[in-house]
Amino acid sequence: MPIIMPIYGTRPEAIKMAPIVKALEEDEGLDCVVTVTGQHREMLDQVNDLFGIVPAHDLNIIQPRQTLNGVLTRTIQGLDALFDTVMPDAVVVQGDTTTSTAGALAAFNRGIPVVHVEAGLRSFNLFSPFPEEANRKITSQVASLHLAPTTTSRDNLLREAVPAAAISVTGNTVIDALLEVVEKEVPFSDPVLEELAANDRRLVLVTTHRRENQGDAMRGVGRALARLAGAYPDVDFVLPAHRNPVVREAILPAVEGAANVIVTEPLAYGEFTRLIALSDVVLTDSGGVQEEAPGLGKPVLVMRDNTERPEAVVAGTVKLIGTDEERVVSEVSTLLDDPQAYAAMANAVNPYGDGHAAERTVAAIRQLLGLGDRLPDFSS
């Protein structure tokens, strides 16, 4: 029986790989051998627990204040040793993390076919987002099967001379995961959030962590958030604070003492999904949130100057606003004050998936191995 080895190590990867793992495990003709690196430890484990996934192998590479090069080398070394005992017929890597690139390179160097989930995303700026843009481009060079989430991503790959026969448009598995988890209505571990869920006040969800925003830009975001909290005392602003001390030192001093700014620890995926569903506006610099929030009809203001996910910008549910303090205040204020502007974004079509991306993914993998045919491409 062909062995398929999904390899992942961070929370975003785990979320998007979970529907694929479940679909592979349900396929009686494939042996799914889940391997995790532990690039994110606690957050990774939370997602696996939520979806009932028990990894067969755990490299547990995490170290305090680990560097990108450290993650890369420990992952390649760990996988190379694993391949001496378990030689998969294909590995599956997701997206643009250091784990995914290391997994792709380790497999390629052993002659193992690489399946790249969420292939073809491009910001066209090698240093923004960093290191993700470089990671996904490197992975594209060694992949045998490119699973593009959208036709835009497919077209990016075609322009880079990837053969059309090696590309399948699947939709994004984040929508598969989102639709499953949102039905669970996972309770909040923080009682303050349960209180917010019970009231009828408007809520703005704020997340920020990007490396390129750290420093002055992030301090400006903190000041903007403090100004918004003062201008809208009837609105709650929820900030799940990234554990990186550089992030906390930049943004938290500005909002200290603001009664309607609720700072929490990072939320487990199920809780975070519920918080998105409760939100009225999402202000973020995250990549994945740009896909998740539109799936629940939430306007998204993205604190970046470019995005590798332009589909929702074109659709109108996502808007790039950068990190300028005045611009952040102005754009959030517009959505809170102007019902027409709000409705235009909230009612836009989500171009990222229909909840069946995992099915298309497994069918494409089976075709790669000569075991069947693909399903028709996803089209938004």
One Martini backbone bead per residue (centre of mass of N, CA, C, O) as a GRO file, in nm:
protein
  380
    1MET     BB    1   0.095   0.037   0.024
    2PRO     BB    2   0.093   0.355  -0.007
    3ILE     BB    3   0.297   0.611   0.129
    4ILE     BB    4   0.180   0.898   0.307
    5MET     BB    5   0.358   1.209   0.411
    6PRO     BB    6   0.271   1.431   0.626
    7ILE     BB    7   0.430   1.759   0.678
    8TYR     BB    8   0.442   1.939   0.996
    9GLY     BB    9   0.477   2.239   1.254
   10THR     BB   10   0.237   2.439   1.245
   11ARG     BB   11  -0.062   2.572   1.289
   12PRO     BB   12  -0.141   2.646   0.997
   13GLU     BB   13  -0.071   2.371   0.883
   14ALA     BB   14  -0.256   2.195   1.059
   15ILE     BB   15  -0.523   2.313   0.965
   16LYS     BB   16  -0.476   2.247   0.648
   17MET     BB   17  -0.407   1.932   0.696
   18ALA     BB   18  -0.639   1.793   0.846
   19PRO     BB   19  -0.836   1.724   0.609
   20ILE     BB   20  -0.626   1.549   0.461
   21VAL     BB   21  -0.571   1.340   0.675
   22LYS     BB   22  -0.861   1.237   0.696
   23ALA     BB   23  -0.885   1.155   0.394
   24LEU     BB   24  -0.647   0.955   0.393
   25GLU     BB   25  -0.753   0.768   0.628
   26GLU     BB   26  -1.021   0.694   0.454
   27ASP     BB   27  -0.825   0.561   0.253
   28GLU     BB   28  -0.778   0.221   0.182
   29GLY     BB   29  -0.523   0.274  -0.040
   30LEU     BB   30  -0.380   0.436   0.200
   31ASP     BB   31  -0.085   0.534   0.394
   32CYS     BB   32  -0.092   0.739   0.674
   33VAL     BB   33   0.208   0.936   0.783
   34VAL     BB   34   0.239   1.136   1.037
   35THR     BB   35   0.457   1.433   1.045
   36VAL     BB   36   0.621   1.620   1.297
   37THR     BB   37   0.831   1.896   1.419
   38GLY     BB   38   0.760   2.142   1.630
   39GLN     BB   39   0.788   2.446   1.563
   40HIS     BB   40   0.514   2.435   1.696
   41ARG     BB   41   0.396   2.315   1.985
   42GLU     BB   42   0.130   2.386   2.135
   43MET     BB   43  -0.036   2.476   1.883
   44LEU     BB   44  -0.012   2.211   1.732
   45ASP     BB   45  -0.141   2.021   1.945
   46GLN     BB   46  -0.420   2.155   1.953
   47VAL     BB   47  -0.503   2.083   1.663
   48ASN     BB   48  -0.472   1.780   1.675
   49ASP     BB   49  -0.677   1.741   1.902
   50LEU     BB   50  -0.926   1.866   1.764
   51PHE     BB   51  -0.895   1.643   1.509
   52GLY     BB   52  -0.769   1.363   1.607
   53ILE     BB   53  -0.448   1.369   1.576
   54VAL     BB   54  -0.186   1.112   1.553
   55PRO     BB   55   0.129   1.105   1.530
   56ALA     BB   56   0.385   0.893   1.423
   57HIS     BB   57   0.586   1.148   1.408
   58ASP     BB   58   0.828   1.337   1.626
   59LEU     BB   59   1.092   1.568   1.615
   60ASN     BB   60   1.113   1.798   1.822
   61ILE     BB   61   1.284   2.088   1.741
   62ILE     BB   62   1.240   2.276   1.958
   63GLN     BB   63   1.376   2.598   2.062
   64PRO     BB   64   1.498   2.851   2.211
   65ARG     BB   65   1.516   3.101   2.001
   66GLN     BB   66   1.481   3.009   1.720
   67THR     BB   67   1.603   2.972   1.407
   68LEU     BB   68   1.569   2.929   1.079
   69ASN     BB   69   1.825   2.754   1.040
   70GLY     BB   70   1.762   2.560   1.270
   71VAL     BB   71   1.498   2.449   1.159
   72LEU     BB   72   1.603   2.350   0.890
   73THR     BB   73   1.830   2.152   0.984
   74ARG     BB   74   1.666   1.976   1.187
   75THR     BB   75   1.456   1.879   0.983
   76ILE     BB   76   1.636   1.744   0.774
   77GLN     BB   77   1.777   1.549   0.968
   78GLY     BB   78   1.524   1.407   1.080
   79LEU     BB   79   1.411   1.308   0.805
   80ASP     BB   80   1.654   1.150   0.704
   81ALA     BB   81   1.642   0.942   0.930
   82LEU     BB   82   1.349   0.847   0.879
   83PHE     BB   83   1.397   0.747   0.578
   84ASP     BB   84   1.553   0.487   0.674
   85THR     BB   85   1.263   0.355   0.784
   86VAL     BB   86   1.069   0.558   0.610
   87MET     BB   87   0.953   0.523   0.270
   88PRO     BB   88   0.786   0.722   0.090
   89ASP     BB   89   0.587   0.789  -0.201
   90ALA     BB   90   0.495   1.061  -0.051
   91VAL     BB   91   0.494   1.403   0.020
   92VAL     BB   92   0.328   1.653   0.233
   93VAL     BB   93   0.315   2.002   0.190
   94GLN     BB   94   0.257   2.337   0.341
   95GLY     BB   95   0.322   2.620   0.189
   96ASP     BB   96   0.571   2.863   0.376
   97THR     BB   97   0.746   2.720   0.567
   98THR     BB   98   1.026   2.589   0.699
   99THR     BB   99   0.916   2.305   0.715
  100SER     BB  100   0.816   2.272   0.420
  101THR     BB  101   1.091   2.319   0.283
  102ALA     BB  102   1.249   2.101   0.431
  103GLY     BB  103   1.068   1.865   0.344
  104ALA     BB  104   1.111   1.900   0.040
  105LEU     BB  105   1.421   1.872   0.033
  106ALA     BB  106   1.451   1.599   0.174
  107ALA     BB  107   1.285   1.444  -0.037
  108PHE     BB  108   1.425   1.521  -0.300
  109ASN     BB  109   1.711   1.404  -0.209
  110ARG     BB  110   1.552   1.104  -0.209
  111GLY     BB  111   1.331   1.086  -0.451
  112ILE     BB  112   1.067   1.215  -0.336
  113PRO     BB  113   0.766   1.307  -0.388
  114VAL     BB  114   0.617   1.636  -0.403
  115VAL     BB  115   0.345   1.781  -0.225
  116HIS     BB  116   0.188   2.105  -0.278
  117VAL     BB  117   0.017   2.288  -0.063
  118GLU     BB  118  -0.061   2.594  -0.153
  119ALA     BB  119   0.016   2.673  -0.441
  120GLY     BB  120   0.122   2.990  -0.598
  121LEU     BB  121   0.185   3.197  -0.405
  122ARG     BB  122   0.223   3.566  -0.451
  123SER     BB  123   0.390   3.891  -0.391
  124PHE     BB  124   0.666   3.979  -0.549
  125ASN     BB  125   0.834   3.980  -0.263
  126LEU     BB  126   1.099   3.832  -0.114
  127PHE     BB  127   1.060   4.020   0.177
  128SER     BB  128   0.727   3.999   0.134
  129PRO     BB  129   0.697   3.782   0.314
  130PHE     BB  130   0.912   3.687   0.591
  131PRO     BB  131   1.015   3.385   0.439
  132GLU     BB  132   0.770   3.289   0.258
  133GLU     BB  133   0.828   3.360  -0.038
  134ALA     BB  134   1.081   3.186  -0.061
  135ASN     BB  135   0.970   2.915   0.031
  136ARG     BB  136   0.753   2.872  -0.197
  137LYS     BB  137   0.952   2.890  -0.434
  138ILE     BB  138   1.133   2.656  -0.358
  139THR     BB  139   0.914   2.434  -0.350
  140SER     BB  140   0.831   2.461  -0.653
  141GLN     BB  141   1.108   2.341  -0.767
  142VAL     BB  142   1.046   2.029  -0.624
  143ALA     BB  143   0.771   1.970  -0.718
  144SER     BB  144   0.528   1.737  -0.859
  145LEU     BB  145   0.272   1.863  -0.699
  146HIS     BB  146   0.033   2.133  -0.752
  147LEU     BB  147  -0.188   2.278  -0.506
  148ALA     BB  148  -0.407   2.501  -0.601
  149PRO     BB  149  -0.651   2.711  -0.461
  150THR     BB  150  -0.643   2.889  -0.730
  151THR     BB  151  -0.631   3.037  -1.038
  152THR     BB  152  -0.417   3.242  -0.962
  153SER     BB  153  -0.207   3.037  -0.866
  154ARG     BB  154  -0.190   2.880  -1.126
  155ASP     BB  155  -0.092   3.119  -1.304
  156ASN     BB  156   0.173   3.161  -1.157
  157LEU     BB  157   0.291   2.882  -1.233
  158LEU     BB  158   0.274   2.906  -1.539
  159ARG     BB  159   0.470   3.155  -1.552
  160GLU     BB  160   0.700   2.943  -1.423
  161ALA     BB  161   0.677   2.667  -1.600
  162VAL     BB  162   0.461   2.492  -1.495
  163PRO     BB  163   0.301   2.226  -1.562
  164ALA     BB  164  -0.029   2.174  -1.600
  165ALA     BB  165  -0.029   1.863  -1.515
  166ALA     BB  166   0.097   1.957  -1.213
  167ILE     BB  167  -0.189   2.099  -1.173
  168SER     BB  168  -0.428   2.161  -0.903
  169VAL     BB  169  -0.751   2.288  -0.831
  170THR     BB  170  -0.890   2.278  -0.487
  171GLY     BB  171  -0.878   2.477  -0.295
  172ASN     BB  172  -0.902   2.557   0.048
  173THR     BB  173  -0.865   2.378   0.347
  174VAL     BB  174  -0.949   2.602   0.548
  175ILE     BB  175  -1.253   2.573   0.486
  176ASP     BB  176  -1.294   2.291   0.582
  177ALA     BB  177  -1.205   2.349   0.875
  178LEU     BB  178  -1.392   2.584   0.944
  179LEU     BB  179  -1.670   2.442   0.902
  180GLU     BB  180  -1.624   2.229   1.120
  181VAL     BB  181  -1.549   2.409   1.378
  182VAL     BB  182  -1.784   2.619   1.395
  183GLU     BB  183  -1.996   2.400   1.486
  184LYS     BB  184  -1.877   2.352   1.784
  185GLU     BB  185  -1.855   2.593   1.972
  186VAL     BB  186  -1.607   2.664   2.132
  187PRO     BB  187  -1.510   2.727   2.432
  188PHE     BB  188  -1.391   2.961   2.638
  189SER     BB  189  -1.125   2.993   2.866
  190ASP     BB  190  -1.203   3.292   2.879
  191PRO     BB  191  -1.443   3.462   3.055
  192VAL     BB  192  -1.439   3.732   2.902
  193LEU     BB  193  -1.526   3.611   2.627
  194GLU     BB  194  -1.798   3.502   2.721
  195GLU     BB  195  -1.912   3.781   2.785
  196LEU     BB  196  -1.893   3.893   2.498
  197ALA     BB  197  -2.077   3.674   2.365
  198ALA     BB  198  -2.338   3.778   2.543
  199ASN     BB  199  -2.325   4.038   2.404
  200ASP     BB  200  -2.406   4.337   2.171
  201ARG     BB  201  -2.135   4.426   2.103
  202ARG     BB  202  -1.901   4.533   1.921
  203LEU     BB  203  -1.626   4.368   1.728
  204VAL     BB  204  -1.265   4.381   1.721
  205LEU     BB  205  -1.021   4.200   1.557
  206VAL     BB  206  -0.670   4.162   1.658
  207THR     BB  207  -0.374   4.091   1.454
  208THR     BB  208  -0.008   4.069   1.527
  209HIS     BB  209   0.343   3.949   1.385
  210ARG     BB  210   0.508   4.043   1.165
  211ARG     BB  211   0.831   4.094   1.096
  212GLU     BB  212   0.799   4.357   0.906
  213ASN     BB  213   0.627   4.510   1.157
  214GLN     BB  214   0.842   4.534   1.345
  215GLY     BB  215   0.838   4.813   1.552
  216ASP     BB  216   0.725   5.104   1.442
  217ALA     BB  217   0.473   4.989   1.307
  218MET     BB  218   0.359   4.847   1.565
  219ARG     BB  219   0.343   5.098   1.738
  220GLY     BB  220   0.135   5.235   1.555
  221VAL     BB  221  -0.085   5.025   1.600
  222GLY     BB  222  -0.115   5.073   1.901
  223ARG     BB  223  -0.203   5.371   1.877
  224ALA     BB  224  -0.450   5.318   1.700
  225LEU     BB  225  -0.600   5.138   1.901
  226ALA     BB  226  -0.622   5.349   2.125
  227ARG     BB  227  -0.786   5.556   1.961
  228LEU     BB  228  -1.027   5.373   1.895
  229ALA     BB  229  -1.109   5.311   2.186
  230GLY     BB  230  -1.172   5.611   2.254
  231ALA     BB  231  -1.383   5.664   2.010
  232TYR     BB  232  -1.513   5.352   2.087
  233PRO     BB  233  -1.661   5.262   2.379
  234ASP     BB  234  -1.888   5.053   2.234
  235VAL     BB  235  -1.626   4.892   2.154
  236ASP     BB  236  -1.458   4.590   2.113
  237PHE     BB  237  -1.106   4.499   2.154
  238VAL     BB  238  -0.937   4.210   2.037
  239LEU     BB  239  -0.606   4.082   2.159
  240PRO     BB  240  -0.421   3.828   2.061
  241ALA     BB  241  -0.112   3.780   2.192
  242HIS     BB  242   0.178   3.734   2.091
  243ARG     BB  243   0.462   3.575   2.237
  244ASN     BB  244   0.641   3.768   2.122
  245PRO     BB  245   0.818   4.014   2.281
  246VAL     BB  246   0.839   4.216   2.047
  247VAL     BB  247   0.536   4.251   2.012
  248ARG     BB  248   0.451   4.330   2.301
  249GLU     BB  249   0.645   4.579   2.333
  250ALA     BB  250   0.506   4.743   2.096
  251ILE     BB  251   0.173   4.729   2.168
  252LEU     BB  252   0.085   4.725   2.481
  253PRO     BB  253   0.149   5.010   2.602
  254ALA     BB  254  -0.077   5.171   2.441
  255VAL     BB  255  -0.333   4.986   2.577
  256GLU     BB  256  -0.296   5.049   2.854
  257GLY     BB  257  -0.610   5.100   3.027
  258ALA     BB  258  -0.807   5.001   2.815
  259ALA     BB  259  -1.119   4.878   2.870
  260ASN     BB  260  -1.186   4.791   2.544
  261VAL     BB  261  -0.912   4.624   2.565
  262ILE     BB  262  -0.862   4.280   2.500
  263VAL     BB  263  -0.612   4.086   2.636
  264THR     BB  264  -0.478   3.782   2.517
  265GLU     BB  265  -0.399   3.490   2.468
  266PRO     BB  266  -0.346   3.266   2.266
  267LEU     BB  267  -0.562   3.087   2.062
  268ALA     BB  268  -0.720   2.837   1.993
  269TYR     BB  269  -0.863   2.749   1.707
  270GLY     BB  270  -1.156   2.717   1.802
  271GLU     BB  271  -1.169   2.993   1.946
  272PHE     BB  272  -1.084   3.173   1.709
  273THR     BB  273  -1.318   3.101   1.523
  274ARG     BB  274  -1.537   3.208   1.711
  275LEU     BB  275  -1.431   3.502   1.716
  276ILE     BB  276  -1.474   3.563   1.423
  277ALA     BB  277  -1.783   3.511   1.425
  278LEU     BB  278  -1.826   3.757   1.642
  279SER     BB  279  -1.721   3.955   1.457
  280ASP     BB  280  -1.714   4.261   1.258
  281VAL     BB  281  -1.396   4.312   1.257
  282VAL     BB  282  -1.077   4.264   1.085
  283LEU     BB  283  -0.741   4.316   1.213
  284THR     BB  284  -0.449   4.234   1.009
  285ASP     BB  285  -0.127   4.037   0.915
  286SER     BB  286  -0.240   3.780   0.824
  287GLY     BB  287  -0.291   3.521   0.605
  288GLY     BB  288  -0.517   3.318   0.701
  289VAL     BB  289  -0.737   3.531   0.782
  290GLN     BB  290  -0.795   3.616   0.483
  291GLU     BB  291  -0.962   3.339   0.451
  292GLU     BB  292  -1.148   3.296   0.699
  293ALA     BB  293  -1.327   3.552   0.735
  294PRO     BB  294  -1.475   3.546   0.456
  295GLY     BB  295  -1.616   3.269   0.525
  296LEU     BB  296  -1.789   3.461   0.758
  297GLY     BB  297  -1.842   3.766   0.656
  298LYS     BB  298  -1.569   3.935   0.716
  299PRO     BB  299  -1.411   4.213   0.734
  300VAL     BB  300  -1.072   4.289   0.601
  301LEU     BB  301  -0.787   4.443   0.744
  302VAL     BB  302  -0.461   4.482   0.603
  303MET     BB  303  -0.129   4.519   0.751
  304ARG     BB  304  -0.030   4.560   0.437
  305ASP     BB  305   0.120   4.617   0.106
  306ASN     BB  306   0.088   4.306   0.052
  307THR     BB  307  -0.032   4.001  -0.126
  308GLU     BB  308  -0.076   3.641  -0.183
  309ARG     BB  309  -0.410   3.715  -0.152
  310PRO     BB  310  -0.596   3.871  -0.400
  311GLU     BB  311  -0.886   3.763  -0.431
  312ALA     BB  312  -1.031   3.923  -0.192
  313VAL     BB  313  -0.965   4.200  -0.300
  314VAL     BB  314  -1.122   4.172  -0.562
  315ALA     BB  315  -1.396   4.093  -0.418
  316GLY     BB  316  -1.397   4.299  -0.133
  317THR     BB  317  -1.329   4.161   0.167
  318VAL     BB  318  -1.039   4.285   0.122
  319LYS     BB  319  -0.796   4.530   0.265
  320LEU     BB  320  -0.526   4.724   0.200
  321ILE     BB  321  -0.350   4.950   0.460
  322GLY     BB  322  -0.125   4.899   0.626
  323THR     BB  323   0.057   5.084   0.914
  324ASP     BB  324  -0.055   5.350   0.926
  325GLU     BB  325  -0.205   5.512   1.172
  326GLU     BB  326  -0.416   5.685   1.019
  327ARG     BB  327  -0.522   5.461   0.835
  328VAL     BB  328  -0.624   5.267   1.047
  329VAL     BB  329  -0.827   5.456   1.177
  330SER     BB  330  -0.992   5.524   0.920
  331GLU     BB  331  -1.079   5.233   0.827
  332VAL     BB  332  -1.221   5.142   1.082
  333SER     BB  333  -1.417   5.380   1.104
  334THR     BB  334  -1.571   5.331   0.844
  335LEU     BB  335  -1.690   5.048   0.929
  336LEU     BB  336  -1.832   5.167   1.193
  337ASP     BB  337  -1.999   5.419   1.036
  338ASP     BB  338  -2.054   5.265   0.743
  339PRO     BB  339  -2.290   5.056   0.627
  340GLN     BB  340  -2.214   5.038   0.324
  341ALA     BB  341  -1.916   4.966   0.353
  342TYR     BB  342  -1.967   4.713   0.516
  343ALA     BB  343  -2.155   4.554   0.321
  344ALA     BB  344  -1.955   4.535   0.080
  345MET     BB  345  -1.762   4.337   0.242
  346ALA     BB  346  -1.953   4.123   0.386
  347ASN     BB  347  -2.094   4.034   0.087
  348ALA     BB  348  -1.868   3.906  -0.030
  349VAL     BB  349  -1.702   3.675  -0.204
  350ASN     BB  350  -1.557   3.367  -0.142
  351PRO     BB  351  -1.257   3.240  -0.323
  352TYR     BB  352  -1.129   2.972  -0.147
  353GLY     BB  353  -1.395   2.778  -0.103
  354ASP     BB  354  -1.627   2.465  -0.043
  355GLY     BB  355  -1.517   2.206   0.145
  356HIS     BB  356  -1.350   2.007  -0.100
  357ALA     BB  357  -1.030   2.003  -0.106
  358ALA     BB  358  -0.949   1.724   0.009
  359GLU     BB  359  -1.069   1.553  -0.214
  360ARG     BB  360  -0.896   1.670  -0.445
  361THR     BB  361  -0.624   1.602  -0.322
  362VAL     BB  362  -0.644   1.291  -0.314
  363ALA     BB  363  -0.700   1.253  -0.613
  364ALA     BB  364  -0.429   1.378  -0.710
  365ILE     BB  365  -0.246   1.175  -0.564
  366ARG     BB  366  -0.352   0.922  -0.703
  367GLN     BB  367  -0.264   1.010  -0.985
  368LEU     BB  368   0.039   1.034  -0.930
  369LEU     BB  369   0.032   0.705  -0.854
  370GLY     BB  370  -0.175   0.558  -1.057
  371LEU     BB  371  -0.494   0.528  -0.900
  372GLY     BB  372  -0.638   0.770  -1.071
  373ASP     BB  373  -0.853   1.048  -1.077
  374ARG     BB  374  -0.938   1.353  -1.096
  375LEU     BB  375  -1.100   1.623  -1.011
  376PRO     BB  376  -1.248   1.890  -1.063
  377ASP     BB  377  -1.188   2.202  -1.055
  378PHE     BB  378  -1.186   2.475  -0.877
  379SER     BB  379  -1.453   2.736  -0.873
  380SER     BB  380  -1.565   3.061  -0.771
   0.00000   0.00000   0.00000
